[in-house]
């Protein structure tokens, strides 16, 4: 069956050697519709971001652009504003009918930690061609905070697909009539529209803005850091927020979203026509996200927003992105928020799991 491959199929791919790892892949890496990827032991500080390009390997390009090497054993700091390439512990030997797409994990995106997957012969970030055989690498660029990392940390994830099973707008509308995908009238146009909530029901807090000069974040520490040391609160003012160029914001969607177990979703890249800002870094939404069968009742989408060249006015209810839904090839054995520990089921406006509850910090 065509579609996004679920957890049980990923297990079969590991058993058959389609996915391999050194050391071996562990069960904790397997998600409902994706596999977490682990950092290796060395990070290469490079002069610039790059793609291998056709007929070239990533190792050849590293040799061309390498500045120095960072040993991650025992922990090492990846500095804000620098670009690193880290060989991952996983390798692929994909059949010709299976392709893959990678993306940053939710907590990675919420730290403004730009993490993209590159491959030998690759001409796109995060896209792995059908039949690819070879190693995987993570390009990491901390944008707002320097971070402490170690081998085995999981910053990005990979999703496997057999064929193309993206729902058309008419199919999406039909699905919404059967299982409400949002808790309001849907905006359906090449996917399910996502808008920003700048009119909270309680209080005036609408988001957070990353402070420009902060300490290091150890990615192994959960519920540890005081949000006030790293973030400034953003409060409601006349139903709008003016985004400053170069600043990074955490906002929340107006819609509470549901992903039924038979489907997966991905946040599509922003369109330049809606404004000069980037809407997200982490784009995967797993089967069961916000769904009642997995303990959800609709979950808001956190928006990781970075403004570009000019200040931009963002207003309540403005559409800022879209979710593209795909069929699963089978219902996953495990759903987001049910069989696995899921930090963001039922979420509202929420920082990454590394921070203590933000509402009491300001």
Short mmCIF file of C-alpha atoms in Angstrom, two decimals:
data_model
loop_
_atom_site.label_atom_id
_atom_site.label_comp_id
_atom_site.label_asym_id
_atom_site.label_seq_id
_atom_site.Cartn_x
_atom_site.Cartn_y
_atom_site.Cartn_z
CA UNK A 1 0.00 0.00 0.00
CA UNK A 2 1.21 3.49 -0.81
CA UNK A 3 1.50 6.20 1.80
CA UNK A 4 3.66 7.34 4.69
CA UNK A 5 5.20 4.32 6.41
CA UNK A 6 4.13 3.78 10.05
CA UNK A 7 6.17 2.65 13.04
CA UNK A 8 5.71 -1.08 12.43
CA UNK A 9 7.00 -0.75 8.85
CA UNK A 10 9.99 1.25 10.09
CA UNK A 11 10.78 -1.63 12.45
CA UNK A 12 10.70 -4.01 9.47
CA UNK A 13 13.06 -1.71 7.54
CA UNK A 14 15.50 -1.81 10.44
CA UNK A 15 15.29 -5.61 10.68
CA UNK A 16 15.90 -6.01 6.94
CA UNK A 17 18.86 -3.62 6.86
CA UNK A 18 17.16 -0.88 4.84
CA UNK A 19 17.88 1.31 7.87
CA UNK A 20 21.06 0.61 9.82
CA UNK A 21 22.95 2.32 12.59
CA UNK A 22 26.30 2.30 14.38
CA UNK A 23 25.53 1.62 17.17
CA UNK A 24 22.29 -0.18 16.29
CA UNK A 25 19.02 1.74 16.10
CA UNK A 26 17.15 1.66 19.43
CA UNK A 27 13.35 1.35 19.91
CA UNK A 28 13.14 4.84 21.47
CA UNK A 29 14.00 6.37 18.08
CA UNK A 30 10.86 5.01 16.42
CA UNK A 31 7.96 7.47 16.27
CA UNK A 32 4.43 6.87 14.88
CA UNK A 33 5.42 7.99 11.37
CA UNK A 34 9.13 8.75 11.53
CA UNK A 35 12.51 7.76 12.91
CA UNK A 36 14.66 10.00 15.10
CA UNK A 37 18.23 10.42 13.86
CA UNK A 38 21.23 10.48 16.22
CA UNK A 39 24.27 12.72 16.19
CA UNK A 40 27.63 11.03 15.72
CA UNK A 41 30.85 11.73 17.60
CA UNK A 42 32.33 14.59 15.56
CA UNK A 43 31.06 17.96 14.37
CA UNK A 44 32.81 19.75 11.52
CA UNK A 45 32.77 23.53 11.70
CA UNK A 46 32.41 24.69 8.11
CA UNK A 47 32.67 28.07 6.41
CA UNK A 48 29.19 27.96 4.92
CA UNK A 49 26.11 25.85 4.44
CA UNK A 50 26.30 23.59 1.40
CA UNK A 51 24.70 20.76 -0.54
CA UNK A 52 26.87 17.95 -1.89
CA UNK A 53 25.50 18.29 -5.42
CA UNK A 54 25.25 15.59 -8.04
CA UNK A 55 28.19 13.16 -8.24
CA UNK A 56 29.80 14.50 -5.05
CA UNK A 57 29.89 13.22 -1.49
CA UNK A 58 29.36 15.20 1.69
CA UNK A 59 32.79 14.10 2.96
CA UNK A 60 34.39 15.65 -0.15
CA UNK A 61 32.60 18.94 0.48
CA UNK A 62 33.53 18.87 4.18
CA UNK A 63 37.19 18.59 3.17
CA UNK A 64 36.68 21.68 1.00
CA UNK A 65 34.93 23.84 3.60
CA UNK A 66 36.13 22.51 6.97
CA UNK A 67 37.56 25.03 9.46
CA UNK A 68 38.07 22.72 12.43
CA UNK A 69 36.65 19.62 14.13
CA UNK A 70 34.75 19.44 17.41
CA UNK A 71 34.83 16.23 19.46
CA UNK A 72 31.31 15.73 20.86
CA UNK A 73 32.30 12.98 23.30
CA UNK A 74 31.72 14.31 26.80
CA UNK A 75 29.71 17.24 25.43
CA UNK A 76 30.65 20.23 23.26
CA UNK A 77 29.15 23.64 22.58
CA UNK A 78 27.88 24.52 19.11
CA UNK A 79 28.19 28.29 18.91
CA UNK A 80 25.38 30.60 17.89
CA UNK A 81 25.79 31.84 14.34
CA UNK A 82 28.16 29.06 13.24
CA UNK A 83 27.51 26.23 10.77
CA UNK A 84 28.38 22.62 11.62
CA UNK A 85 28.04 19.33 9.78
CA UNK A 86 27.67 16.21 11.93
CA UNK A 87 27.73 12.66 10.51
CA UNK A 88 24.70 10.80 11.85
CA UNK A 89 24.74 7.29 13.28
CA UNK A 90 22.17 6.05 10.74
CA UNK A 91 22.63 4.96 7.12
CA UNK A 92 20.07 4.07 4.45
CA UNK A 93 19.78 1.49 1.69
CA UNK A 94 16.38 2.45 0.28
CA UNK A 95 14.43 0.42 -2.28
CA UNK A 96 13.74 2.25 -5.52
CA UNK A 97 10.09 2.83 -4.59
CA UNK A 98 10.79 4.39 -1.16
CA UNK A 99 11.74 8.04 -0.71
CA UNK A 100 12.28 9.98 2.48
CA UNK A 101 11.96 13.47 3.87
CA UNK A 102 13.61 14.79 7.03
CA UNK A 103 12.76 17.62 9.38
CA UNK A 104 13.79 19.08 12.71
CA UNK A 105 12.11 17.71 15.82
CA UNK A 106 9.66 20.01 17.62
CA UNK A 107 12.00 20.93 20.46
CA UNK A 108 14.79 21.65 17.99
CA UNK A 109 12.67 24.12 16.05
CA UNK A 110 11.47 25.87 19.21
CA UNK A 111 15.08 26.63 20.09
CA UNK A 112 15.66 28.28 16.68
CA UNK A 113 18.17 25.53 16.01
CA UNK A 114 18.27 25.22 12.23
CA UNK A 115 18.88 21.51 11.56
CA UNK A 116 18.74 20.05 8.06
CA UNK A 117 19.65 16.68 6.61
CA UNK A 118 22.09 16.38 3.71
CA UNK A 119 23.17 13.33 1.69
CA UNK A 120 25.77 12.29 -0.83
CA UNK A 121 24.73 13.54 -4.26
CA UNK A 122 21.95 15.60 -2.67
CA UNK A 123 20.61 18.69 -4.43
CA UNK A 124 17.96 19.56 -1.80
CA UNK A 125 17.97 19.84 1.97
CA UNK A 126 15.88 17.25 3.84
CA UNK A 127 14.90 15.35 0.68
CA UNK A 128 16.27 11.82 0.16
CA UNK A 129 15.75 10.34 -3.29
CA UNK A 130 14.20 6.91 -3.89
CA UNK A 131 16.84 4.19 -3.84
CA UNK A 132 19.37 6.29 -1.90
CA UNK A 133 22.20 4.22 -0.44
CA UNK A 134 24.66 5.90 1.88
CA UNK A 135 25.29 7.96 5.00
CA UNK A 136 23.24 10.79 6.46
CA UNK A 137 24.53 14.10 7.83
CA UNK A 138 22.96 16.88 9.87
CA UNK A 139 23.76 20.48 9.10
CA UNK A 140 23.27 22.44 12.32
CA UNK A 141 23.22 26.22 12.69
CA UNK A 142 22.19 27.59 16.12
CA UNK A 143 20.43 30.88 15.38
CA UNK A 144 19.37 32.25 18.78
CA UNK A 145 21.13 30.16 21.46
CA UNK A 146 24.42 28.29 21.69
CA UNK A 147 23.74 24.66 22.61
CA UNK A 148 25.60 21.85 24.35
CA UNK A 149 25.32 18.56 22.45
CA UNK A 150 26.56 14.99 22.83
CA UNK A 151 26.70 11.90 20.59
CA UNK A 152 23.36 10.14 20.33
CA UNK A 153 21.24 13.28 20.74
CA UNK A 154 18.26 13.36 18.41
CA UNK A 155 17.70 16.75 16.77
CA UNK A 156 16.00 15.72 13.53
CA UNK A 157 13.82 12.93 12.22
CA UNK A 158 13.11 11.17 8.95
CA UNK A 159 9.81 10.09 7.41
CA UNK A 160 9.52 7.41 4.70
CA UNK A 161 7.00 7.37 1.89
CA UNK A 162 5.91 4.88 -0.76
CA UNK A 163 4.37 6.90 -3.59
CA UNK A 164 2.61 10.26 -3.35
CA UNK A 165 -0.57 10.33 -1.24
CA UNK A 166 -1.12 14.01 -0.49
CA UNK A 167 -4.80 14.82 -0.04
CA UNK A 168 -6.35 17.18 -2.56
CA UNK A 169 -8.41 20.10 -1.34
CA UNK A 170 -11.65 18.26 -2.08
CA UNK A 171 -10.43 15.19 -0.18
CA UNK A 172 -9.34 17.40 2.70
CA UNK A 173 -12.76 19.05 2.82
CA UNK A 174 -14.43 15.63 2.83
CA UNK A 175 -12.16 14.43 5.64
CA UNK A 176 -12.96 17.54 7.69
CA UNK A 177 -16.68 16.85 7.30
CA UNK A 178 -16.12 13.36 8.75
CA UNK A 179 -13.52 14.18 11.41
CA UNK A 180 -13.16 17.91 12.18
CA UNK A 181 -9.52 18.78 11.53
CA UNK A 182 -9.77 22.19 13.19
CA UNK A 183 -12.12 23.68 15.75
CA UNK A 184 -13.31 26.44 13.44
CA UNK A 185 -14.25 26.92 9.80
CA UNK A 186 -11.35 25.46 7.81
CA UNK A 187 -9.32 27.49 5.34
CA UNK A 188 -8.56 24.96 2.61
CA UNK A 189 -6.35 26.04 -0.27
CA UNK A 190 -3.55 23.70 -1.30
CA UNK A 191 -3.70 22.33 2.24
CA UNK A 192 -5.25 23.34 5.55
CA UNK A 193 -4.58 26.97 6.40
CA UNK A 194 -2.88 27.91 9.67
CA UNK A 195 -3.45 31.35 11.21
CA UNK A 196 -1.90 33.11 14.18
CA UNK A 197 -3.67 33.71 17.52
CA UNK A 198 -3.04 37.23 18.81
CA UNK A 199 -6.23 37.47 20.85
CA UNK A 200 -5.93 35.10 23.83
CA UNK A 201 -8.98 34.21 25.88
CA UNK A 202 -7.11 34.86 29.12
CA UNK A 203 -4.58 37.62 29.73
CA UNK A 204 -2.51 39.46 27.14
CA UNK A 205 0.48 37.14 26.60
CA UNK A 206 0.60 36.10 22.93
CA UNK A 207 4.16 34.84 22.47
CA UNK A 208 7.84 34.95 23.30
CA UNK A 209 10.83 36.61 21.66
CA UNK A 210 14.33 35.18 22.00
CA UNK A 211 16.78 37.40 23.87
CA UNK A 212 19.89 38.30 21.87
CA UNK A 213 22.53 37.51 24.52
CA UNK A 214 22.03 34.41 26.66
CA UNK A 215 23.85 31.46 28.16
CA UNK A 216 24.28 27.97 26.70
CA UNK A 217 21.40 25.47 26.64
CA UNK A 218 22.29 21.86 27.47
CA UNK A 219 19.90 19.85 25.32
CA UNK A 220 19.86 16.99 27.83
CA UNK A 221 18.31 19.15 30.56
CA UNK A 222 14.50 18.99 30.63
CA UNK A 223 12.24 21.39 32.56
CA UNK A 224 15.42 23.07 33.77
CA UNK A 225 15.92 26.62 32.50
CA UNK A 226 14.20 29.79 33.66
CA UNK A 227 12.41 31.15 30.57
CA UNK A 228 13.04 34.75 31.70
CA UNK A 229 16.77 34.24 31.15
CA UNK A 230 16.27 33.39 27.48
CA UNK A 231 12.95 34.88 26.38
CA UNK A 232 11.06 38.18 26.48
CA UNK A 233 7.26 37.97 26.70
CA UNK A 234 5.25 39.43 23.84
CA UNK A 235 1.97 41.00 24.91
CA UNK A 236 -1.16 41.84 22.97
CA UNK A 237 -1.28 45.36 21.58
CA UNK A 238 -4.20 46.36 19.34
CA UNK A 239 -4.53 42.81 18.01
CA UNK A 240 -1.18 42.86 16.25
CA UNK A 241 2.52 42.22 16.68
CA UNK A 242 5.26 44.02 14.78
CA UNK A 243 8.01 41.53 13.96
CA UNK A 244 11.54 42.91 14.08
CA UNK A 245 14.02 41.85 11.37
CA UNK A 246 16.32 39.10 12.56
CA UNK A 247 14.28 38.38 15.71
CA UNK A 248 12.89 34.92 16.54
CA UNK A 249 9.41 34.48 18.01
CA UNK A 250 7.33 31.65 19.46
CA UNK A 251 3.63 32.19 18.69
CA UNK A 252 0.65 29.85 18.53
CA UNK A 253 -1.98 28.97 15.95
CA UNK A 254 -5.56 30.13 16.30
CA UNK A 255 -6.74 26.67 15.22
CA UNK A 256 -6.70 23.57 17.41
CA UNK A 257 -5.61 20.87 14.99
CA UNK A 258 -6.41 17.16 14.76
CA UNK A 259 -4.44 14.53 12.84
CA UNK A 260 -6.51 11.31 12.59
CA UNK A 261 -4.57 8.03 13.06
CA UNK A 262 -4.83 7.16 9.36
CA UNK A 263 -3.03 10.34 8.32
CA UNK A 264 0.16 12.32 8.83
CA UNK A 265 0.75 15.99 8.11
CA UNK A 266 3.58 18.37 7.40
CA UNK A 267 3.76 22.13 7.62
CA UNK A 268 4.43 23.39 4.09
CA UNK A 269 7.09 26.06 3.49
CA UNK A 270 5.84 29.61 3.83
CA UNK A 271 4.86 31.61 0.78
CA UNK A 272 6.69 34.89 0.23
CA UNK A 273 3.38 36.49 -0.79
CA UNK A 274 2.07 36.40 2.80
CA UNK A 275 4.98 38.34 4.28
CA UNK A 276 8.72 38.46 4.74
CA UNK A 277 9.04 35.87 7.49
CA UNK A 278 9.69 32.18 7.94
CA UNK A 279 6.86 30.33 9.67
CA UNK A 280 8.41 27.11 10.92
CA UNK A 281 11.45 24.96 11.37
CA UNK A 282 9.84 21.73 12.65
CA UNK A 283 7.16 20.58 10.26
CA UNK A 284 6.02 17.02 11.06
CA UNK A 285 2.65 16.38 12.70
CA UNK A 286 2.26 12.73 13.73
CA UNK A 287 -0.83 10.51 13.51
CA UNK A 288 -2.84 11.04 16.68
CA UNK A 289 -1.74 14.64 17.27
CA UNK A 290 -4.74 16.32 18.91
CA UNK A 291 -6.96 13.29 18.25
CA UNK A 292 -9.37 11.97 20.90
CA UNK A 293 -8.12 8.37 20.47
CA UNK A 294 -4.71 9.53 21.71
CA UNK A 295 -5.91 11.69 24.57
CA UNK A 296 -6.20 14.92 22.63
CA UNK A 297 -9.04 17.29 21.99
CA UNK A 298 -7.34 19.33 19.31
CA UNK A 299 -3.87 20.76 19.83
CA UNK A 300 -2.60 24.15 18.82
CA UNK A 301 0.31 24.39 16.45
CA UNK A 302 3.30 26.30 17.76
CA UNK A 303 4.62 28.77 15.20
CA UNK A 304 8.37 29.36 15.06
CA UNK A 305 8.62 32.71 13.33
CA UNK A 306 11.67 34.59 12.08
CA UNK A 307 11.25 37.94 10.34
CA UNK A 308 13.51 38.77 7.39
CA UNK A 309 14.49 42.07 5.80
CA UNK A 310 11.85 44.53 6.99
CA UNK A 311 9.62 44.95 10.06
CA UNK A 312 6.33 43.21 9.44
CA UNK A 313 2.91 43.64 11.02
CA UNK A 314 1.32 40.32 11.96
CA UNK A 315 -2.38 40.56 12.82
CA UNK A 316 -4.76 38.26 14.66
CA UNK A 317 -6.21 35.56 12.40
CA UNK A 318 -3.71 36.19 9.60
CA UNK A 319 -2.93 33.03 7.63
CA UNK A 320 0.76 32.25 7.98
CA UNK A 321 1.11 28.67 6.74
CA UNK A 322 -0.63 25.50 5.70
CA UNK A 323 -0.71 21.86 6.71
CA UNK A 324 -0.46 19.26 3.98
CA UNK A 325 -2.15 15.96 4.91
CA UNK A 326 -1.00 12.57 3.61
CA UNK A 327 -2.43 9.09 3.95
CA UNK A 328 -0.56 6.53 6.02
CA UNK A 329 0.10 3.19 4.33
CA UNK A 330 -1.26 1.65 7.55
CA UNK A 331 -2.43 2.89 10.95
CA UNK A 332 0.63 3.08 13.25
CA UNK A 333 0.96 0.65 16.14
CA UNK A 334 1.69 3.67 18.33
CA UNK A 335 0.06 7.09 18.20
CA UNK A 336 1.34 10.48 19.23
CA UNK A 337 0.37 11.07 22.84
CA UNK A 338 -0.78 7.51 23.56
CA UNK A 339 1.89 4.77 23.48
CA UNK A 340 4.83 7.18 23.43
CA UNK A 341 5.86 10.07 25.65
CA UNK A 342 4.69 13.18 23.81
CA UNK A 343 5.65 16.54 25.22
CA UNK A 344 3.22 18.63 23.18
CA UNK A 345 -0.10 16.76 23.08
CA UNK A 346 -2.90 19.18 23.99
CA UNK A 347 -0.48 22.10 23.88
CA UNK A 348 -1.19 25.78 23.66
CA UNK A 349 1.49 28.48 23.60
CA UNK A 350 4.49 26.46 24.80
CA UNK A 351 8.26 26.78 24.79
CA UNK A 352 10.50 23.76 24.25
CA UNK A 353 10.68 21.06 26.91
CA UNK A 354 13.99 22.45 28.22
CA UNK A 355 12.24 25.34 29.99
CA UNK A 356 10.19 25.50 33.15
CA UNK A 357 6.57 26.63 32.86
CA UNK A 358 6.73 30.05 31.27
CA UNK A 359 3.46 31.51 32.57
CA UNK A 360 4.91 31.94 36.07
CA UNK A 361 8.29 33.25 34.91
CA UNK A 362 7.35 36.77 33.89
#
